[in-house]
Amino acid sequence: MNSFVLMAKVISNPELRYTSDTQKEITQMFVEFEGGRLEDSSRTLKVLGWGNLAANMKTNCHEGDMLIIEGRLSTNTFERKEGFKEKRIELIASNFYPIHQSSGIKTSAHPNTNFDPYKSKDDSHYNLNQLNDNSTISDNDDPIPF
């Protein structure tokens, strides 16, 4: 199954074109997304939309927008003028969801450094797995019951 979901930033306004034979709408844009680790550089990917989705992308997507894009990956192979074949990965979109910065959704892949795993959001209780200050584990105590 080829299913792909990506959160990315639009780096070029969508371009709407029509196929020459059936005049079906097709939109292409480029998006940028962060790597999985902090030291990874960001990557660029071409996104294609067809039909009604193409018109929606042209109308509702703009450079700088953050989106969640659903679709499938496709490989496009073409001959370079230097005489060798090149392959490029494209995302054929099936849907997209704008992420509004004012909605409170954080779009950064960096971890929240203020997170306390033992505290609830309203400070009303602590995680039951937390050891209290009077707890000690000696070499004779086996914390695993089996």
Backbone as ProteinMPNN parsed JSONL, in Angstrom:
{"seq_chain_A": "MNSFVLMAKVISNPELRYTSDTQKEITQMFVEFEGGRLEDSSRTLKVLGWGNLAANMKTNCHEGDMLIIEGRLSTNTFERKEGFKEKRIELIASNFYPIHQSSGIKTSAHPNTNFDPYKSKDDSHYNLNQLNDNSTISDNDDPIPF", "coords_chain_A": {"N_chain_A": [[0.847, -1.177, 0.0], [0.631, 2.155, -0.871], [0.768, 4.84, 0.82], [0.958, 8.092, 2.057], [1.685, 10.609, 4.386], [2.318, 13.941, 5.1], [3.719, 16.714, 6.79], [4.296, 19.935, 5.824], [5.901, 22.924, 4.52], [4.771, 25.281, 2.193], [6.714, 26.268, -0.502], [6.621, 27.375, -2.976], [4.262, 29.115, -4.927], [1.267, 27.473, -5.983], [1.036, 26.174, -9.308], [-1.279, 26.204, -11.831], [-2.232, 24.102, -14.425], [-3.341, 22.604, -17.536], [-4.112, 19.407, -18.892], [-3.095, 18.407, -22.174], [-4.66, 16.754, -23.793], [-7.226, 16.046, -22.54], [-7.88, 18.294, -21.162], [-7.812, 18.3, -18.389], [-7.49, 19.505, -15.061], [-4.397, 20.236, -13.495], [-2.241, 20.751, -10.822], [0.851, 21.949, -9.648], [3.226, 22.232, -7.021], [5.909, 23.177, -4.851], [7.117, 21.878, -1.812], [8.572, 22.123, 1.463], [10.12, 20.225, 3.977], [11.052, 19.265, 7.308], [13.86, 17.26, 8.349], [13.982, 14.027, 10.001], [15.564, 14.103, 12.277], [17.23, 16.487, 14.417], [19.697, 17.273, 13.356], [19.417, 16.794, 10.676], [19.073, 18.117, 7.38], [16.617, 20.26, 5.785], [14.201, 19.079, 3.375], [13.108, 19.122, -0.058], [10.14, 18.714, -1.963], [8.193, 17.832, -4.769], [4.775, 18.432, -5.256], [1.817, 17.175, -6.596], [-1.472, 17.839, -7.764], [-4.658, 16.752, -8.91], [-7.547, 17.42, -10.992], [-10.471, 18.464, -9.231], [-9.153, 18.813, -6.817], [-6.813, 20.024, -7.66], [-7.697, 22.581, -8.421], [-8.578, 23.469, -5.901], [-6.124, 23.48, -4.513], [-4.754, 25.492, -5.918], [-6.326, 27.709, -5.286], [-6.342, 27.808, -2.441], [-3.791, 27.368, -1.331], [-0.742, 28.889, -0.516], [2.482, 30.434, -0.858], [4.535, 29.881, 1.93], [2.564, 28.853, 3.583], [1.626, 26.355, 5.982], [1.01, 22.926, 5.683], [-0.791, 19.833, 6.0], [-0.4, 17.067, 4.105], [-1.937, 14.504, 2.305], [-1.392, 11.561, 0.409], [0.094, 9.724, -2.311], [3.3, 8.331, -3.066], [5.259, 8.8, -5.988], [7.44, 7.815, -8.609], [9.253, 9.606, -10.928], [10.826, 9.209, -13.928], [13.264, 10.494, -16.076], [15.065, 11.442, -19.06], [18.18, 12.973, -19.02], [19.865, 15.792, -20.519], [22.549, 15.351, -20.507], [22.803, 12.717, -21.018], [22.112, 10.667, -19.238], [19.774, 8.87, -17.137], [17.484, 10.255, -14.822], [15.92, 10.027, -11.658], [13.098, 11.194, -9.92], [11.297, 11.814, -6.96], [7.855, 12.263, -6.406], [4.959, 13.648, -4.83], [1.765, 12.608, -5.124], [-1.019, 14.2, -4.495], [-3.892, 13.501, -2.495], [-5.451, 14.761, -0.714], [-5.45, 17.739, 1.326], [-4.653, 19.646, 4.264], [-4.848, 22.723, 5.709], [-2.68, 24.219, 8.119], [-3.148, 26.391, 10.592], [-1.325, 28.948, 12.066], [-2.314, 30.289, 14.281], [-3.91, 28.46, 15.525], [-2.832, 27.069, 17.581], [-1.453, 24.777, 17.121], [1.658, 23.352, 17.132], [4.213, 23.63, 14.81], [6.811, 22.972, 14.71], [9.459, 20.625, 14.667], [10.985, 20.335, 16.854], [11.599, 19.285, 20.205], [9.467, 19.816, 23.102], [10.819, 21.595, 25.602], [9.956, 22.276, 28.116], [8.483, 20.292, 29.235], [7.21, 18.27, 31.782], [7.24, 15.096, 32.819], [5.97, 14.091, 35.045], [4.07, 15.834, 35.994], [0.723, 17.011, 35.797], [-1.213, 18.974, 33.445], [-2.686, 20.927, 34.813], [-1.509, 21.015, 37.289], [-2.723, 19.508, 39.284], [-2.326, 16.869, 39.984], [0.128, 14.233, 40.219], [2.046, 11.954, 38.247], [1.398, 8.565, 38.87], [3.469, 6.778, 38.809], [5.678, 8.053, 39.661], [8.364, 8.312, 41.939], [8.244, 9.061, 45.404], [9.817, 11.554, 47.507], [10.788, 10.25, 49.789], [11.314, 7.698, 49.081], [13.491, 4.967, 48.609], [15.782, 2.908, 46.881], [17.409, 0.065, 47.525], [20.331, -2.056, 47.148], [19.406, -4.563, 47.768], [16.719, -4.558, 47.264], [14.371, -5.561, 44.903], [13.043, -4.149, 42.206], [11.467, -5.251, 40.256], [8.72, -7.354, 40.071], [8.872, -10.086, 39.373]], "CA_chain_A": [[0.0, 0.0, 0.0], [1.404, 3.376, -1.003], [0.054, 5.929, 1.468], [1.973, 8.99, 2.581], [1.175, 11.812, 5.038], [3.468, 14.817, 5.292], [3.512, 18.092, 7.205], [5.32, 20.67, 5.088], [5.7, 24.346, 4.234], [4.727, 25.577, 0.76], [7.805, 27.193, -0.84], [6.316, 28.02, -4.258], [2.824, 29.171, -5.164], [0.828, 26.431, -6.911], [0.863, 26.527, -10.718], [-2.373, 25.442, -12.422], [-2.134, 23.841, -15.865], [-4.346, 21.673, -18.043], [-3.549, 18.399, -19.79], [-3.342, 18.787, -23.568], [-5.682, 15.934, -24.452], [-8.556, 16.091, -21.921], [-8.011, 19.57, -20.451], [-7.974, 18.056, -16.96], [-6.665, 20.407, -14.257], [-3.279, 19.69, -12.722], [-1.505, 21.789, -10.105], [2.11, 21.524, -9.032], [3.878, 23.174, -6.112], [7.013, 22.586, -4.111], [7.026, 22.03, -0.368], [9.803, 21.838, 2.203], [9.837, 19.613, 5.269], [12.232, 19.019, 8.134], [14.29, 15.873, 8.491], [13.516, 13.36, 11.208], [16.427, 14.443, 13.407], [17.593, 17.902, 14.445], [20.869, 17.542, 12.52], [19.07, 16.602, 9.264], [18.666, 19.325, 6.664], [15.26, 20.179, 5.246], [14.088, 18.474, 2.045], [12.115, 19.701, -0.955], [9.373, 17.692, -2.664], [7.174, 18.312, -5.694], [3.446, 17.919, -4.952], [0.889, 17.309, -7.717], [-2.891, 17.629, -7.497], [-5.421, 16.577, -10.141], [-8.989, 17.667, -10.981], [-10.987, 19.445, -8.272], [-8.108, 19.07, -5.829], [-5.883, 20.975, -8.275], [-8.302, 23.913, -8.297], [-8.529, 23.806, -4.474], [-4.737, 23.804, -4.167], [-4.435, 26.794, -6.523], [-7.07, 28.746, -4.571], [-6.161, 27.846, -0.988], [-2.397, 27.193, -0.895], [0.12, 30.018, -0.863], [3.847, 30.332, -0.356], [4.647, 30.126, 3.363], [1.538, 28.108, 4.316], [1.925, 25.022, 6.502], [-0.038, 21.994, 5.292], [-0.673, 18.385, 6.119], [-0.761, 16.575, 2.777], [-2.099, 13.055, 2.158], [-1.286, 11.144, -0.981], [0.951, 8.567, -2.594], [4.569, 8.68, -3.691], [5.436, 8.328, -7.354], [8.777, 8.056, -9.147], [9.251, 10.119, -12.29], [12.131, 8.992, -14.557], [13.405, 11.234, -17.333], [16.403, 11.458, -19.663], [18.875, 14.264, -18.933], [20.586, 16.122, -21.759], [23.898, 14.806, -20.368], [22.772, 11.347, -21.492], [21.764, 9.671, -18.231], [18.414, 8.956, -16.618], [17.358, 10.747, -13.455], [14.647, 9.709, -11.02], [12.659, 12.14, -8.898], [10.117, 11.399, -6.21], [6.788, 13.258, -6.35], [3.81, 13.291, -4.007], [0.488, 12.806, -5.797], [-1.889, 14.514, -3.367], [-5.301, 13.121, -2.51], [-6.109, 15.729, 0.152], [-4.543, 18.572, 2.109], [-5.269, 20.326, 5.391], [-4.028, 23.86, 6.151], [-2.397, 24.365, 9.545], [-3.104, 27.819, 10.888], [-0.414, 29.193, 13.179], [-3.064, 30.763, 15.439], [-4.719, 27.377, 16.078], [-2.153, 26.469, 18.717], [-0.704, 23.599, 16.701], [3.066, 23.659, 16.936], [4.672, 23.005, 13.579], [8.233, 22.686, 14.805], [9.772, 19.243, 15.032], [11.845, 20.366, 18.027], [10.847, 18.843, 21.377], [9.072, 20.782, 24.113], [11.796, 21.46, 26.688], [9.303, 22.571, 29.383], [7.637, 19.155, 29.572], [7.497, 17.533, 33.009], [6.447, 13.88, 32.657], [5.284, 13.732, 36.276], [3.073, 16.827, 36.343], [-0.395, 17.202, 34.881], [-1.252, 20.345, 32.927], [-3.245, 21.862, 35.79], [-0.777, 20.833, 38.548], [-3.584, 18.924, 40.307], [-1.833, 15.567, 40.422], [1.373, 13.759, 39.638], [2.03, 10.6, 37.708], [1.486, 7.573, 39.948], [4.724, 6.041, 38.704], [6.765, 8.862, 40.208], [8.794, 7.972, 43.294], [8.226, 10.23, 46.279], [11.145, 11.925, 48.003], [11.204, 9.35, 50.861], [11.557, 6.367, 48.519], [14.867, 4.603, 48.29], [15.95, 1.559, 46.361], [18.72, -0.44, 47.919], [20.807, -3.157, 46.324], [18.65, -5.768, 48.101], [15.351, -4.437, 46.762], [14.184, -5.899, 43.495], [11.861, -3.394, 41.8], [10.672, -6.033, 39.322], [8.068, -8.361, 40.915], [8.991, -11.461, 38.872]], "C_chain_A": [[0.889, 1.235, 0.0], [0.583, 4.535, -0.452], [1.072, 6.781, 2.206], [1.283, 10.209, 3.176], [2.381, 12.655, 5.418], [3.011, 16.174, 5.798], [4.646, 18.903, 6.598], [4.909, 22.124, 4.894], [5.745, 24.55, 2.724], [5.826, 26.594, 0.455], [7.647, 27.798, -2.231], [4.808, 28.005, -4.447], [2.426, 28.106, -6.173], [0.632, 26.98, -8.325], [-0.203, 25.616, -11.303], [-2.16, 25.333, -13.923], [-3.256, 22.891, -16.25], [-3.659, 20.666, -18.948], [-3.952, 18.742, -21.217], [-4.479, 17.998, -24.201], [-7.082, 16.095, -23.858], [-8.831, 17.393, -21.181], [-8.326, 19.383, -18.963], [-7.009, 18.953, -16.193], [-5.572, 19.635, -13.529], [-2.525, 20.869, -12.096], [-0.225, 21.18, -9.56], [2.621, 22.635, -8.14], [5.009, 22.427, -5.432], [6.827, 22.891, -2.634], [8.365, 21.648, 0.249], [9.408, 21.259, 3.555], [11.142, 19.313, 5.979], [12.574, 17.541, 8.142], [13.811, 15.307, 9.812], [14.322, 13.682, 12.449], [16.822, 15.909, 13.311], [18.755, 18.22, 13.512], [20.589, 17.344, 11.025], [18.675, 17.928, 8.628], [17.244, 19.148, 6.14], [15.301, 19.66, 3.815], [12.988, 19.167, 1.261], [11.451, 18.582, -1.744], [8.348, 18.367, -3.563], [5.854, 17.632, -5.345], [2.548, 18.202, -6.146], [-0.529, 17.051, -7.239], [-3.645, 17.602, -8.809], [-6.885, 16.95, -9.924], [-9.402, 18.748, -10.004], [-9.959, 19.787, -7.203], [-7.101, 20.085, -6.366], [-6.412, 22.398, -8.147], [-8.288, 24.38, -6.845], [-7.125, 24.209, -4.043], [-4.373, 25.191, -4.688], [-5.08, 27.924, -5.729], [-6.618, 28.911, -3.127], [-4.733, 27.694, -0.483], [-1.551, 28.357, -1.395], [1.506, 29.802, -0.265], [3.885, 30.718, 1.117], [3.619, 29.384, 4.199], [2.087, 26.772, 4.807], [0.73, 24.13, 6.198], [0.26, 20.599, 5.809], [-1.212, 17.849, 4.806], [-0.835, 15.054, 2.824], [-1.962, 12.712, 0.688], [-0.459, 9.888, -1.122], [2.22, 9.061, -3.271], [4.647, 8.06, -5.076], [6.856, 8.667, -7.791], [8.654, 8.486, -10.598], [10.67, 9.97, -12.844], [12.179, 9.759, -15.869], [14.861, 11.239, -17.773], [16.974, 12.869, -19.562], [19.615, 14.533, -20.233], [22.031, 15.644, -21.72], [23.959, 13.332, -20.764], [22.466, 10.288, -20.449], [20.339, 9.908, -17.739], [18.442, 9.429, -15.17], [15.972, 10.389, -12.936], [14.354, 10.763, -9.961], [11.383, 11.622, -8.258], [9.132, 12.568, -6.183], [5.686, 12.729, -5.442], [2.553, 13.627, -4.793], [-0.549, 12.968, -4.689], [-3.297, 13.977, -3.582], [-6.123, 14.05, -1.624], [-5.048, 16.576, 0.839], [-5.339, 19.309, 3.166], [-4.36, 21.483, 5.803], [-3.85, 23.836, 7.669], [-2.25, 25.854, 9.792], [-2.26, 28.032, 12.126], [-1.162, 29.63, 14.431], [-3.862, 29.656, 16.114], [-4.064, 26.71, 17.283], [-1.385, 25.212, 18.361], [0.739, 24.016, 16.479], [3.56, 22.909, 15.72], [6.152, 22.678, 13.618], [8.45, 21.242, 15.223], [10.643, 19.184, 16.282], [11.03, 20.011, 19.268], [10.525, 19.992, 22.318], [9.991, 20.603, 25.317], [11.188, 21.752, 28.051], [8.437, 21.417, 29.868], [8.13, 18.49, 30.846], [6.639, 16.272, 32.985], [5.658, 13.495, 33.902], [4.139, 14.668, 36.614], [1.953, 16.851, 35.322], [-0.416, 18.663, 34.451], [-1.744, 21.341, 33.975], [-2.61, 21.728, 37.18], [-1.61, 20.159, 39.641], [-3.091, 17.564, 40.791], [-0.532, 15.233, 39.703], [1.173, 12.353, 39.108], [2.217, 9.604, 38.847], [2.785, 6.79, 39.919], [5.908, 6.807, 39.284], [7.092, 8.395, 41.623], [8.706, 9.21, 44.161], [9.626, 10.438, 46.857], [11.669, 10.97, 49.079], [11.531, 7.954, 50.349], [13.039, 6.165, 48.276], [14.872, 3.187, 47.76], [17.348, 1.119, 46.746], [19.109, -1.58, 46.993], [20.011, -4.431, 46.569], [17.224, -5.737, 47.567], [15.321, -4.758, 45.28], [12.921, -5.19, 43.017], [10.97, -4.158, 40.816], [10.055, -7.19, 40.091], [8.185, -9.788, 40.409], [10.417, -11.845, 38.606]], "O_chain_A": [[1.812, 1.331, 0.809], [-0.207, 5.14, -1.176], [1.946, 6.258, 2.897], [0.395, 10.786, 2.549], [3.348, 12.151, 5.987], [2.032, 16.729, 5.299], [5.819, 18.604, 6.823], [3.751, 22.5, 5.074], [6.648, 24.051, 2.052], [5.875, 27.658, 1.071], [8.448, 28.643, -2.63], [4.151, 27.004, -4.163], [3.165, 27.855, -7.125], [0.134, 28.089, -8.516], [-0.058, 24.394, -11.279], [-1.937, 26.331, -14.607], [-4.021, 22.433, -15.402], [-2.736, 21.013, -19.685], [-5.024, 19.301, -21.447], [-5.189, 18.521, -25.06], [-8.042, 16.265, -24.61], [-9.917, 17.57, -20.629], [-9.017, 20.202, -18.357], [-5.864, 19.145, -16.603], [-5.792, 18.536, -13.02], [-2.217, 21.852, -12.769], [-0.213, 20.048, -9.076], [2.478, 23.819, -8.447], [5.055, 21.197, -5.44], [6.438, 23.994, -2.249], [9.175, 20.949, -0.359], [8.477, 21.742, 4.199], [12.188, 19.132, 5.355], [11.708, 16.684, 7.968], [13.288, 16.04, 10.651], [13.818, 13.548, 13.564], [16.754, 16.503, 12.235], [18.806, 19.307, 12.935], [21.428, 17.689, 10.193], [18.023, 18.76, 9.259], [16.734, 18.03, 6.06], [16.314, 19.787, 3.128], [12.056, 19.729, 1.836], [12.106, 17.62, -2.146], [7.713, 19.347, -3.174], [5.804, 16.416, -5.16], [2.513, 19.323, -6.654], [-0.769, 16.166, -6.418], [-3.312, 18.348, -9.73], [-7.408, 16.816, -8.818], [-8.784, 19.811, -9.938], [-9.902, 20.924, -6.734], [-6.592, 20.913, -5.611], [-5.665, 23.314, -7.805], [-8.019, 25.551, -6.575], [-6.955, 25.17, -3.293], [-3.752, 25.978, -3.974], [-4.468, 28.971, -5.519], [-6.519, 30.036, -2.636], [-4.493, 27.881, 0.71], [-1.642, 28.753, -2.557], [1.668, 29.073, 0.713], [3.339, 31.748, 1.512], [3.78, 29.288, 5.416], [2.905, 26.14, 4.139], [-0.417, 24.516, 6.421], [1.415, 20.233, 6.028], [-2.348, 18.139, 4.431], [0.079, 14.393, 3.317], [-2.371, 13.485, -0.178], [-0.326, 9.096, -0.189], [2.214, 10.079, -3.963], [4.169, 6.95, -5.309], [7.408, 9.69, -7.386], [8.02, 7.804, -11.403], [11.612, 10.54, -12.293], [11.252, 9.687, -16.676], [15.771, 11.063, -16.962], [16.333, 13.838, -19.968], [19.952, 13.602, -20.964], [22.678, 15.539, -22.762], [25.045, 12.757, -20.84], [22.556, 9.099, -20.754], [19.777, 10.991, -17.901], [19.319, 9.046, -14.395], [14.984, 10.44, -13.669], [15.236, 11.172, -9.207], [10.51, 11.067, -8.925], [9.521, 13.716, -5.965], [5.504, 11.52, -5.304], [2.299, 14.793, -5.097], [-0.916, 11.999, -4.024], [-3.825, 13.995, -4.694], [-7.344, 14.122, -1.758], [-3.886, 16.179, 0.924], [-6.532, 19.568, 3.002], [-3.22, 21.254, 6.206], [-4.768, 23.474, 8.406], [-1.342, 26.497, 9.265], [-2.463, 27.358, 13.136], [-0.696, 29.372, 15.541], [-4.44, 29.885, 17.177], [-4.684, 25.872, 17.937], [-0.724, 24.633, 19.223], [1.006, 24.941, 15.713], [3.358, 21.7, 15.602], [6.691, 22.154, 12.643], [7.704, 20.706, 16.042], [11.004, 18.095, 16.728], [9.869, 20.407, 19.366], [11.216, 21.01, 22.335], [9.945, 19.567, 25.98], [11.838, 21.501, 29.066], [7.713, 21.578, 30.851], [9.315, 18.182, 30.98], [5.419, 16.367, 33.118], [4.763, 12.653, 33.824], [3.305, 14.326, 37.452], [2.196, 16.726, 34.122], [0.286, 19.494, 35.028], [-1.269, 22.475, 34.02], [-3.133, 22.28, 38.148], [-1.242, 20.228, 40.814], [-3.415, 17.155, 41.906], [-0.157, 15.868, 38.718], [0.232, 11.658, 39.489], [3.096, 9.779, 39.691], [3.161, 6.192, 40.926], [7.012, 6.271, 39.385], [6.189, 8.115, 42.412], [9.055, 10.302, 43.713], [10.504, 9.589, 46.704], [12.882, 10.884, 49.271], [11.985, 7.109, 51.121], [13.744, 7.058, 47.807], [14.048, 2.364, 48.158], [18.341, 1.724, 46.344], [18.316, -2.016, 46.158], [19.937, -5.292, 45.693], [16.59, -6.784, 47.434], [16.151, -4.279, 44.507], [11.822, -5.597, 43.393], [9.835, -3.75, 40.57], [10.791, -7.954, 40.716], [7.59, -10.666, 41.033], [10.686, -12.968, 38.181]]}, "name": "protein", "num_of_chains": 1, "seq": "MNSFVLMAKVISNPELRYTSDTQKEITQMFVEFEGGRLEDSSRTLKVLGWGNLAANMKTNCHEGDMLIIEGRLSTNTFERKEGFKEKRIELIASNFYPIHQSSGIKTSAHPNTNFDPYKSKDDSHYNLNQLNDNSTISDNDDPIPF"}
